[in-house]
Amino acid sequence: MERAMSLPLQPPTYGNLITILSIDGGGIRGLIPGTILAFLESELQKLDGEDARIADYFDVIAGTSTGGLVTAMLTSPDENNRPLFAAKDIKDFYLDNCPKIFPQDSCPFAPATKMIKAVTGPKYDGKYLHKLVKEKLGNRRLHQTLTNVVIPTFDIKSLQPTIFSSYEVKRKPSINALLSDICISTSAAPTYLPAHYFETQDSTGKIREFNLIDGGVAANNPTFVAMGEVTKEIMGGSSDFFPIKPMDYRRFLVISLGTGSQKVEGNYDAREAAKWGVLGWLSSNGGSPLVDVFMQASADMVDFHLSAVFQALHLEANYLRIQDDTLSGSVASVDIATKKNLNDLVKTGEALLKKPVSKVDLEMGQYDACKLETNEEALRRFAKLLSNERQLRHARSPHGHNSTNLKRC
């Protein structure tokens, strides 16, 4: 079994589906998709053995901000060319390190201090995060991930998104950056963590500069970006996707994981916001309204569009969005990294597994149950689809032809 699972996933041309995993941004709330991914991986292991890992089943894994960090953890190779982290390791990684990434100020003057920081600089210096990511990911670069990854960032010098894509790196060696630099960049949420500057150098010695912040300003839900990268590959005639046609949504199998939001009680009030100036939009009610608004808006718009498309094509069974919009209080924050709050986020993820599959209703701004199936049941169904797809590709591929007995062994 270990030998079988160490074989790379064969290209979609040998199968029936294109498999995509997408993970939203959301700071410490990355514990919610982390908990869900641990469940999905455990289901895959029931089917294919304990060596099975998330990266063995997805053609592309996309992640923004904290989702980008999770993406790198799941796809970076260790010394045996297997994933550096199992999905079950994500929880402990966050529980152990978030309090040091987002140190809490217990001083009675903390609210005033936060307001001053909002004016003079980022809330956190990012030093521990930078050190931690560099230690864990070392010298690994974008081209070395065990499956294709797509991690959005935003370049504030050119005022446009910079997408670190395994597909694009073949054509643009200048984006073959260290995974540590990519993770630091996509996590650099405005007002929370400092922007990140780094350079890459190609084989000719040409240097490219990057001036990056959190990819959430462009794509906090990176599902569309991942599907776009795949579509470009198909349009470019990649043999990995022959004979799939561009925009053939029937071939897409998509799991999109949110990090939770606060909508039932609401975050801000228009009567209050009408009085805000720059400071109010940067810091109010313990959050950053400007950051919260554009990140939540981009995530919901992606889900709304994809839900409509998959429904119109009668392909609802191919698209699973797992999101909880009922967060309130501290668990709705991106940075309140107390031990109690972090453990509450794990419990939130566990409870979300038991909830029914839902979809966003933009008119009401909330997620409504759309199926009798729970998220847990849906993930079990997807695990079987993913396992069968991997089996099929190895049976059809000349590279996997001699190692087709991949499961139930």
Tab-separated table of N, CA and C in Angstrom, residues 70-229:
chain	number	residue	atom	x	y	z
A	70	VAL	N	-2.017	26.182	4.571
A	70	VAL	CA	-2.475	24.793	4.648
A	70	VAL	C	-2.139	24.050	3.356
A	71	THR	N	-2.324	24.717	2.220
A	71	THR	CA	-2.003	24.122	0.920
A	71	THR	C	-0.533	23.714	0.856
A	72	ALA	N	0.345	24.595	1.288
A	72	ALA	CA	1.776	24.296	1.269
A	72	ALA	C	2.107	23.153	2.222
A	73	MET	N	1.455	23.115	3.382
A	73	MET	CA	1.707	22.050	4.347
A	73	MET	C	1.316	20.684	3.779
A	74	LEU	N	0.210	20.651	3.052
A	74	LEU	CA	-0.301	19.387	2.524
A	74	LEU	C	0.446	18.895	1.288
A	75	THR	N	1.143	19.793	0.597
A	75	THR	CA	1.746	19.436	-0.695
A	75	THR	C	3.265	19.505	-0.721
A	76	SER	N	3.893	20.055	0.303
A	76	SER	CA	5.359	20.121	0.323
A	76	SER	C	5.939	18.731	0.595
A	77	PRO	N	6.982	18.348	-0.130
A	77	PRO	CA	7.543	17.003	0.040
A	77	PRO	C	8.510	16.908	1.218
A	78	ASP	N	8.486	15.767	1.897
A	78	ASP	CA	9.500	15.497	2.906
A	78	ASP	C	10.665	14.766	2.257
A	79	GLU	N	11.566	14.212	3.044
A	79	GLU	CA	12.752	13.555	2.497
A	79	GLU	C	12.396	12.275	1.719
A	80	ASN	N	11.195	11.733	1.943
A	80	ASN	CA	10.743	10.544	1.220
A	80	ASN	C	9.795	10.881	0.077
A	81	ASN	N	9.717	12.162	-0.246
A	81	ASN	CA	8.835	12.655	-1.306
A	81	ASN	C	7.364	12.359	-1.007
A	82	ARG	N	7.028	12.425	0.254
A	82	ARG	CA	5.655	12.327	0.708
A	82	ARG	C	5.282	13.639	1.398
A	83	PRO	N	3.998	13.938	1.584
A	83	PRO	CA	3.611	15.229	2.171
A	83	PRO	C	4.254	15.488	3.529
A	84	LEU	N	4.722	16.703	3.684
A	84	LEU	CA	5.395	17.110	4.914
A	84	LEU	C	4.463	16.993	6.123
A	85	PHE	N	3.184	17.295	5.904
A	85	PHE	CA	2.182	17.229	6.970
A	85	PHE	C	1.026	16.342	6.534
A	86	ALA	N	0.506	15.545	7.460
A	86	ALA	CA	-0.786	14.901	7.262
A	86	ALA	C	-1.857	15.899	7.664
A	87	ALA	N	-3.068	15.720	7.173
A	87	ALA	CA	-4.138	16.670	7.489
A	87	ALA	C	-4.399	16.749	8.994
A	88	LYS	N	-4.231	15.626	9.688
A	88	LYS	CA	-4.473	15.618	11.136
A	88	LYS	C	-3.452	16.463	11.899
A	89	ASP	N	-2.319	16.786	11.252
A	89	ASP	CA	-1.285	17.586	11.906
A	89	ASP	C	-1.610	19.072	11.911
A	90	ILE	N	-2.545	19.493	11.053
A	90	ILE	CA	-2.848	20.916	10.915
A	90	ILE	C	-3.360	21.492	12.226
A	91	LYS	N	-4.245	20.744	12.899
A	91	LYS	CA	-4.838	21.234	14.151
A	91	LYS	C	-3.758	21.582	15.170
A	92	ASP	N	-2.840	20.660	15.433
A	92	ASP	CA	-1.797	20.912	16.429
A	92	ASP	C	-0.870	22.036	15.992
A	93	PHE	N	-0.615	22.131	14.687
A	93	PHE	CA	0.227	23.218	14.179
A	93	PHE	C	-0.387	24.573	14.538
A	94	TYR	N	-1.678	24.708	14.342
A	94	TYR	CA	-2.365	25.970	14.654
A	94	TYR	C	-2.456	26.197	16.166
A	95	LEU	N	-2.814	25.149	16.910
A	95	LEU	CA	-2.941	25.297	18.359
A	95	LEU	C	-1.613	25.690	18.997
A	96	ASP	N	-0.525	25.138	18.485
A	96	ASP	CA	0.792	25.403	19.061
A	96	ASP	C	1.346	26.772	18.664
A	97	ASN	N	1.057	27.202	17.428
A	97	ASN	CA	1.756	28.372	16.901
A	97	ASN	C	0.944	29.660	16.801
A	98	CYS	N	-0.368	29.563	16.696
A	98	CYS	CA	-1.169	30.783	16.551
A	98	CYS	C	-0.995	31.764	17.718
A	99	PRO	N	-0.895	31.288	18.974
A	99	PRO	CA	-0.702	32.248	20.068
A	99	PRO	C	0.604	33.039	19.945
A	100	LYS	N	1.582	32.497	19.220
A	100	LYS	CA	2.850	33.203	19.045
A	100	LYS	C	2.828	34.074	17.782
A	101	ILE	N	2.011	33.672	16.802
A	101	ILE	CA	1.861	34.494	15.594
A	101	ILE	C	1.021	35.724	15.905
A	102	PHE	N	-0.036	35.508	16.720
A	102	PHE	CA	-0.947	36.591	17.098
A	102	PHE	C	-0.948	36.739	18.622
A	103	PRO	N	0.147	37.250	19.210
A	103	PRO	CA	0.204	37.381	20.670
A	103	PRO	C	-0.883	38.321	21.185
A	104	GLN	N	-1.538	37.896	22.264
A	104	GLN	CA	-2.650	38.677	22.809
A	104	GLN	C	-2.155	39.660	23.864
A	105	ASP	N	-2.679	40.861	23.824
A	105	ASP	CA	-2.307	41.934	24.748
A	105	ASP	C	-3.340	41.983	25.873
A	106	SER	N	-2.916	41.624	27.075
A	106	SER	CA	-3.833	41.618	28.219
A	106	SER	C	-3.828	42.935	28.985
A	107	CYS	N	-3.095	43.907	28.495
A	107	CYS	CA	-3.004	45.211	29.149
A	107	CYS	C	-4.384	45.891	29.152
A	108	PRO	N	-4.750	46.580	30.231
A	108	PRO	CA	-6.053	47.261	30.275
A	108	PRO	C	-6.188	48.360	29.219
A	109	PHE	N	-5.048	48.807	28.694
A	109	PHE	CA	-5.079	49.856	27.669
A	109	PHE	C	-5.007	49.274	26.259
A	110	ALA	N	-5.235	47.961	26.146
A	110	ALA	CA	-5.111	47.277	24.858
A	110	ALA	C	-5.948	47.899	23.746
A	111	PRO	N	-7.234	48.265	23.980
A	111	PRO	CA	-8.028	48.854	22.893
A	111	PRO	C	-7.404	50.121	22.323
A	112	ALA	N	-6.861	50.963	23.205
A	112	ALA	CA	-6.230	52.188	22.734
A	112	ALA	C	-4.951	51.873	21.968
A	113	THR	N	-4.219	50.878	22.469
A	113	THR	CA	-2.979	50.473	21.801
A	113	THR	C	-3.266	49.956	20.400
A	114	LYS	N	-4.342	49.152	20.251
A	114	LYS	CA	-4.724	48.619	18.947
A	114	LYS	C	-5.055	49.737	17.981
A	115	MET	N	-5.752	50.766	18.462
A	115	MET	CA	-6.118	51.879	17.604
A	115	MET	C	-4.872	52.612	17.112
A	116	ILE	N	-3.902	52.788	18.001
A	116	ILE	CA	-2.661	53.464	17.616
A	116	ILE	C	-1.905	52.638	16.583
A	117	LYS	N	-1.875	51.303	16.803
A	117	LYS	CA	-1.184	50.423	15.860
A	117	LYS	C	-1.838	50.461	14.491
A	118	ALA	N	-3.161	50.598	14.479
A	118	ALA	CA	-3.881	50.641	13.201
A	118	ALA	C	-3.465	51.846	12.379
A	119	VAL	N	-3.009	52.883	13.049
A	119	VAL	CA	-2.572	54.097	12.353
A	119	VAL	C	-1.099	54.029	11.993
A	120	THR	N	-0.293	53.485	12.901
A	120	THR	CA	1.157	53.546	12.732
A	120	THR	C	1.781	52.327	12.063
A	121	GLY	N	1.059	51.227	11.986
A	121	GLY	CA	1.652	50.035	11.380
A	121	GLY	C	0.767	48.830	11.575
A	122	PRO	N	1.202	47.655	11.085
A	122	PRO	CA	0.397	46.440	11.240
A	122	PRO	C	0.265	46.032	12.700
A	123	LYS	N	-0.820	45.345	12.994
A	123	LYS	CA	-1.135	44.928	14.354
A	123	LYS	C	-0.074	43.984	14.916
A	124	TYR	N	0.506	43.122	14.032
A	124	TYR	CA	1.524	42.151	14.440
A	124	TYR	C	2.747	42.308	13.543
A	125	ASP	N	3.931	42.031	14.088
A	125	ASP	CA	5.150	42.240	13.308
A	125	ASP	C	5.459	41.084	12.345
A	126	GLY	N	4.848	39.932	12.551
A	126	GLY	CA	5.032	38.819	11.624
A	126	GLY	C	6.328	38.061	11.776
A	127	LYS	N	7.170	38.443	12.724
A	127	LYS	CA	8.502	37.827	12.836
A	127	LYS	C	8.426	36.336	13.159
A	128	TYR	N	7.547	35.973	14.082
A	128	TYR	CA	7.448	34.555	14.438
A	128	TYR	C	6.906	33.745	13.261
A	129	LEU	N	5.897	34.280	12.573
A	129	LEU	CA	5.333	33.585	11.418
A	129	LEU	C	6.396	33.370	10.350
A	130	HIS	N	7.168	34.413	10.058
A	130	HIS	CA	8.206	34.310	9.023
A	130	HIS	C	9.224	33.239	9.396
A	131	LYS	N	9.671	33.255	10.650
A	131	LYS	CA	10.666	32.283	11.113
A	131	LYS	C	10.108	30.866	11.048
A	132	LEU	N	8.883	30.700	11.504
A	132	LEU	CA	8.246	29.390	11.543
A	132	LEU	C	8.084	28.797	10.140
A	133	VAL	N	7.561	29.593	9.217
A	133	VAL	CA	7.318	29.109	7.860
A	133	VAL	C	8.628	28.759	7.168
A	134	LYS	N	9.644	29.571	7.365
A	134	LYS	CA	10.945	29.298	6.748
A	134	LYS	C	11.568	28.017	7.315
A	135	GLU	N	11.385	27.782	8.606
A	135	GLU	CA	11.920	26.563	9.220
A	135	GLU	C	11.203	25.322	8.686
A	136	LYS	N	9.885	25.388	8.593
A	136	LYS	CA	9.093	24.228	8.176
A	136	LYS	C	9.256	23.913	6.693
A	137	LEU	N	9.260	24.945	5.849
A	137	LEU	CA	9.276	24.737	4.399
A	137	LEU	C	10.673	24.778	3.795
A	138	GLY	N	11.638	25.290	4.541
A	138	GLY	CA	13.030	25.270	4.091
A	138	GLY	C	13.238	25.894	2.725
A	139	ASN	N	13.990	25.201	1.871
A	139	ASN	CA	14.314	25.711	0.537
A	139	ASN	C	13.388	25.170	-0.557
A	140	ARG	N	12.290	24.580	-0.157
A	140	ARG	CA	11.354	24.037	-1.157
A	140	ARG	C	10.733	25.169	-1.975
A	141	ARG	N	10.623	24.903	-3.269
A	141	ARG	CA	10.080	25.912	-4.185
A	141	ARG	C	8.776	25.448	-4.809
A	142	LEU	N	8.134	26.373	-5.484
A	142	LEU	CA	6.817	26.133	-6.066
A	142	LEU	C	6.791	24.888	-6.952
A	143	HIS	N	7.810	24.684	-7.756
A	143	HIS	CA	7.784	23.576	-8.712
A	143	HIS	C	7.904	22.211	-8.043
A	144	GLN	N	8.208	22.173	-6.742
A	144	GLN	CA	8.449	20.903	-6.060
A	144	GLN	C	7.220	20.312	-5.375
A	145	THR	N	6.101	21.011	-5.355
A	145	THR	CA	4.928	20.488	-4.651
A	145	THR	C	4.483	19.158	-5.253
A	146	LEU	N	3.874	18.323	-4.421
A	146	LEU	CA	3.537	16.958	-4.812
A	146	LEU	C	2.321	16.874	-5.724
A	147	THR	N	1.531	17.908	-5.757
A	147	THR	CA	0.477	18.063	-6.763
A	147	THR	C	0.428	19.536	-7.117
A	148	ASN	N	-0.348	19.896	-8.122
A	148	ASN	CA	-0.414	21.292	-8.542
A	148	ASN	C	-1.051	22.151	-7.452
A	149	VAL	N	-0.502	23.335	-7.248
A	149	VAL	CA	-1.062	24.271	-6.284
A	149	VAL	C	-1.322	25.607	-6.966
A	150	VAL	N	-2.275	26.338	-6.423
A	150	VAL	CA	-2.584	27.695	-6.878
A	150	VAL	C	-2.763	28.553	-5.633
A	151	ILE	N	-1.881	29.541	-5.461
A	151	ILE	CA	-1.914	30.388	-4.265
A	151	ILE	C	-1.935	31.856	-4.697
A	152	PRO	N	-3.058	32.549	-4.530
A	152	PRO	CA	-3.147	33.961	-4.931
A	152	PRO	C	-2.482	34.898	-3.929
A	153	THR	N	-1.862	35.938	-4.461
A	153	THR	CA	-1.383	37.068	-3.674
A	153	THR	C	-1.768	38.332	-4.446
A	154	PHE	N	-1.412	39.487	-3.891
A	154	PHE	CA	-1.699	40.738	-4.605
A	154	PHE	C	-0.478	41.628	-4.530
A	155	ASP	N	-0.014	42.110	-5.706
A	155	ASP	CA	1.169	42.968	-5.783
A	155	ASP	C	0.736	44.424	-5.689
A	156	ILE	N	1.151	45.106	-4.611
A	156	ILE	CA	0.707	46.484	-4.393
A	156	ILE	C	1.499	47.492	-5.221
A	157	LYS	N	2.595	47.039	-5.847
A	157	LYS	CA	3.349	47.948	-6.718
A	157	LYS	C	2.718	48.005	-8.106
A	158	SER	N	2.327	46.840	-8.629
A	158	SER	CA	1.690	46.799	-9.948
A	158	SER	C	0.169	46.868	-9.851
A	159	LEU	N	-0.366	46.805	-8.616
A	159	LEU	CA	-1.806	46.832	-8.368
A	159	LEU	C	-2.549	45.771	-9.174
A	160	GLN	N	-2.046	44.550	-9.089
A	160	GLN	CA	-2.735	43.435	-9.733
A	160	GLN	C	-2.396	42.132	-9.010
A	161	PRO	N	-3.274	41.139	-9.125
A	161	PRO	CA	-2.992	39.852	-8.471
A	161	PRO	C	-1.741	39.202	-9.049
A	162	THR	N	-1.016	38.513	-8.193
A	162	THR	CA	0.068	37.634	-8.613
A	162	THR	C	-0.308	36.233	-8.159
A	163	ILE	N	-0.524	35.339	-9.118
A	163	ILE	CA	-0.966	33.980	-8.817
A	163	ILE	C	0.226	33.028	-8.918
A	164	PHE	N	0.548	32.395	-7.810
A	164	PHE	CA	1.615	31.400	-7.824
A	164	PHE	C	0.978	30.057	-8.165
A	165	SER	N	1.180	29.638	-9.394
A	165	SER	CA	0.516	28.461	-9.942
A	165	SER	C	1.532	27.457	-10.473
A	166	SER	N	1.340	26.198	-10.098
A	166	SER	CA	2.199	25.130	-10.614
A	166	SER	C	2.113	25.029	-12.125
A	167	TYR	N	0.972	25.362	-12.679
A	167	TYR	CA	0.804	25.323	-14.129
A	167	TYR	C	1.599	26.449	-14.792
A	168	GLU	N	1.542	27.642	-14.204
A	168	GLU	CA	2.215	28.797	-14.796
A	168	GLU	C	3.725	28.740	-14.652
A	169	VAL	N	4.209	28.067	-13.599
A	169	VAL	CA	5.649	28.068	-13.345
A	169	VAL	C	6.418	27.408	-14.484
A	170	LYS	N	5.741	26.546	-15.250
A	170	LYS	CA	6.398	25.915	-16.399
A	170	LYS	C	6.721	26.941	-17.475
A	171	ARG	N	5.854	27.944	-17.582
A	171	ARG	CA	6.041	28.986	-18.609
A	171	ARG	C	6.717	30.238	-18.058
A	172	LYS	N	6.603	30.442	-16.751
A	172	LYS	CA	7.147	31.651	-16.126
A	172	LYS	C	8.058	31.265	-14.969
A	173	PRO	N	9.311	30.952	-15.256
A	173	PRO	CA	10.235	30.554	-14.187
A	173	PRO	C	10.405	31.620	-13.102
A	174	SER	N	10.073	32.871	-13.421
A	174	SER	CA	10.253	33.956	-12.451
A	174	SER	C	9.338	33.813	-11.241
A	175	ILE	N	8.248	33.015	-11.350
A	175	ILE	CA	7.370	32.841	-10.186
A	175	ILE	C	7.736	31.589	-9.374
A	176	ASN	N	8.853	30.954	-9.736
A	176	ASN	CA	9.277	29.760	-8.999
A	176	ASN	C	9.944	30.165	-7.687
A	177	ALA	N	9.138	30.761	-6.819
A	177	ALA	CA	9.635	31.307	-5.563
A	177	ALA	C	9.692	30.231	-4.489
A	178	LEU	N	10.368	30.554	-3.395
A	178	LEU	CA	10.350	29.699	-2.220
A	178	LEU	C	8.918	29.617	-1.700
A	179	LEU	N	8.477	28.431	-1.323
A	179	LEU	CA	7.131	28.293	-0.768
A	179	LEU	C	6.965	29.125	0.497
A	180	SER	N	8.048	29.303	1.235
A	180	SER	CA	7.979	30.135	2.440
A	180	SER	C	7.632	31.575	2.086
A	181	ASP	N	8.252	32.128	1.041
A	181	ASP	CA	7.944	33.498	0.619
A	181	ASP	C	6.507	33.613	0.122
A	182	ILE	N	6.046	32.594	-0.574
A	182	ILE	CA	4.665	32.597	-1.081
A	182	ILE	C	3.681	32.582	0.082
A	183	CYS	N	3.924	31.738	1.078
A	183	CYS	CA	3.023	31.641	2.229
A	183	CYS	C	3.008	32.922	3.056
A	184	ILE	N	4.179	33.510	3.268
A	184	ILE	CA	4.254	34.762	4.015
A	184	ILE	C	3.483	35.852	3.277
A	185	SER	N	3.605	35.869	1.958
A	185	SER	CA	2.946	36.899	1.151
A	185	SER	C	1.434	36.757	1.172
A	186	THR	N	0.936	35.548	0.915
A	186	THR	CA	-0.516	35.371	0.830
A	186	THR	C	-1.181	35.558	2.184
A	187	SER	N	-0.401	35.507	3.269
A	187	SER	CA	-0.948	35.682	4.621
A	187	SER	C	-0.834	37.112	5.137
A	188	ALA	N	-0.255	38.004	4.348
A	188	ALA	CA	0.027	39.360	4.814
A	188	ALA	C	-1.213	40.240	4.724
A	189	ALA	N	-2.198	39.950	5.583
A	189	ALA	CA	-3.463	40.683	5.569
A	189	ALA	C	-3.242	42.143	5.958
A	190	PRO	N	-3.728	43.084	5.160
A	190	PRO	CA	-3.565	44.506	5.479
A	190	PRO	C	-4.094	44.826	6.878
A	191	THR	N	-3.340	45.621	7.592
A	191	THR	CA	-3.567	46.071	8.971
A	191	THR	C	-3.198	45.019	10.006
A	192	TYR	N	-3.079	43.735	9.600
A	192	TYR	CA	-2.737	42.681	10.559
A	192	TYR	C	-1.265	42.290	10.496
A	193	LEU	N	-0.756	42.047	9.301
A	193	LEU	CA	0.617	41.594	9.126
A	193	LEU	C	1.294	42.407	8.023
A	194	PRO	N	2.613	42.578	8.105
A	194	PRO	CA	3.304	43.439	7.133
A	194	PRO	C	3.360	42.850	5.733
A	195	ALA	N	3.327	43.741	4.742
A	195	ALA	CA	3.528	43.332	3.349
A	195	ALA	C	4.895	42.667	3.217
A	196	HIS	N	5.052	41.851	2.189
A	196	HIS	CA	6.287	41.059	2.054
A	196	HIS	C	6.976	41.355	0.726
A	197	TYR	N	8.269	41.637	0.822
A	197	TYR	CA	9.093	41.874	-0.368
A	197	TYR	C	10.104	40.746	-0.518
A	198	PHE	N	10.236	40.242	-1.742
A	198	PHE	CA	11.307	39.294	-2.033
A	198	PHE	C	11.602	39.325	-3.528
A	199	GLU	N	12.663	38.638	-3.911
A	199	GLU	CA	13.081	38.604	-5.314
A	199	GLU	C	13.300	37.162	-5.752
A	200	THR	N	13.138	36.928	-7.042
A	200	THR	CA	13.534	35.658	-7.643
A	200	THR	C	14.505	35.955	-8.781
A	201	GLN	N	15.279	34.940	-9.151
A	201	GLN	CA	16.251	35.096	-10.226
A	201	GLN	C	16.159	33.891	-11.149
A	202	ASP	N	16.012	34.137	-12.450
A	202	ASP	CA	15.884	33.023	-13.392
A	202	ASP	C	17.262	32.538	-13.844
A	203	SER	N	17.274	31.579	-14.749
A	203	SER	CA	18.530	30.953	-15.170
A	203	SER	C	19.448	31.916	-15.912
A	204	THR	N	18.889	32.991	-16.430
A	204	THR	CA	19.706	33.981	-17.143
A	204	THR	C	20.237	35.064	-16.217
A	205	GLY	N	19.824	34.996	-14.946
A	205	GLY	CA	20.257	35.999	-13.978
A	205	GLY	C	19.298	37.167	-13.839
A	206	LYS	N	18.207	37.154	-14.586
A	206	LYS	CA	17.239	38.241	-14.503
A	206	LYS	C	16.495	38.189	-13.178
A	207	ILE	N	16.412	39.335	-12.530
A	207	ILE	CA	15.776	39.417	-11.210
A	207	ILE	C	14.357	39.971	-11.343
A	208	ARG	N	13.434	39.344	-10.616
A	208	ARG	CA	12.067	39.856	-10.550
A	208	ARG	C	11.736	40.207	-9.108
A	209	GLU	N	11.150	41.380	-8.922
A	209	GLU	CA	10.761	41.844	-7.593
A	209	GLU	C	9.285	41.555	-7.324
A	210	PHE	N	8.988	41.249	-6.067
A	210	PHE	CA	7.603	41.043	-5.643
A	210	PHE	C	7.322	41.940	-4.438
A	211	ASN	N	6.196	42.626	-4.472
A	211	ASN	CA	5.759	43.502	-3.382
A	211	ASN	C	4.335	43.073	-3.022
A	212	LEU	N	4.205	42.105	-2.120
A	212	LEU	CA	2.957	41.364	-2.015
A	212	LEU	C	2.229	41.506	-0.680
A	213	ILE	N	0.899	41.398	-0.776
A	213	ILE	CA	0.044	41.319	0.394
A	213	ILE	C	-0.925	40.139	0.211
A	214	ASP	N	-1.765	39.956	1.199
A	214	ASP	CA	-2.729	38.854	1.275
A	214	ASP	C	-3.523	38.691	-0.023
A	215	GLY	N	-3.542	37.459	-0.533
A	215	GLY	CA	-4.317	37.173	-1.733
A	215	GLY	C	-5.804	37.337	-1.539
A	216	GLY	N	-6.254	37.451	-0.277
A	216	GLY	CA	-7.675	37.603	-0.004
A	216	GLY	C	-8.267	38.885	-0.547
A	217	VAL	N	-7.440	39.882	-0.815
A	217	VAL	CA	-7.981	41.117	-1.380
A	217	VAL	C	-8.471	40.895	-2.807
A	218	ALA	N	-7.991	39.830	-3.436
A	218	ALA	CA	-8.414	39.513	-4.806
A	218	ALA	C	-9.275	38.264	-4.863
A	219	ALA	N	-8.926	37.254	-4.068
A	219	ALA	CA	-9.629	35.963	-4.159
A	219	ALA	C	-9.551	35.243	-2.826
A	220	ASN	N	-10.376	35.673	-1.858
A	220	ASN	CA	-10.342	35.001	-0.564
A	220	ASN	C	-10.868	33.575	-0.667
A	221	ASN	N	-11.751	33.342	-1.634
A	221	ASN	CA	-12.172	31.992	-2.006
A	221	ASN	C	-11.532	31.713	-3.366
A	222	PRO	N	-10.462	30.915	-3.410
A	222	PRO	CA	-9.688	30.770	-4.647
A	222	PRO	C	-10.194	29.693	-5.610
A	223	THR	N	-11.421	29.225	-5.422
A	223	THR	CA	-11.934	28.154	-6.274
A	223	THR	C	-11.933	28.543	-7.745
A	224	PHE	N	-12.423	29.757	-8.029
A	224	PHE	CA	-12.458	30.241	-9.404
A	224	PHE	C	-11.060	30.304	-10.016
A	225	VAL	N	-10.110	30.757	-9.205
A	225	VAL	CA	-8.739	30.896	-9.699
A	225	VAL	C	-8.190	29.525	-10.090
A	226	ALA	N	-8.445	28.524	-9.263
A	226	ALA	CA	-7.984	27.164	-9.568
A	226	ALA	C	-8.624	26.642	-10.840
A	227	MET	N	-9.921	26.838	-10.974
A	227	MET	CA	-10.619	26.370	-12.172
A	227	MET	C	-10.135	27.127	-13.409
A	228	GLY	N	-9.813	28.400	-13.222
A	228	GLY	CA	-9.273	29.192	-14.327
A	228	GLY	C	-7.919	28.692	-14.787
A	229	GLU	N	-7.074	28.306	-13.852
A	229	GLU	CA	-5.754	27.777	-14.203
A	229	GLU	C	-5.877	26.465	-14.975
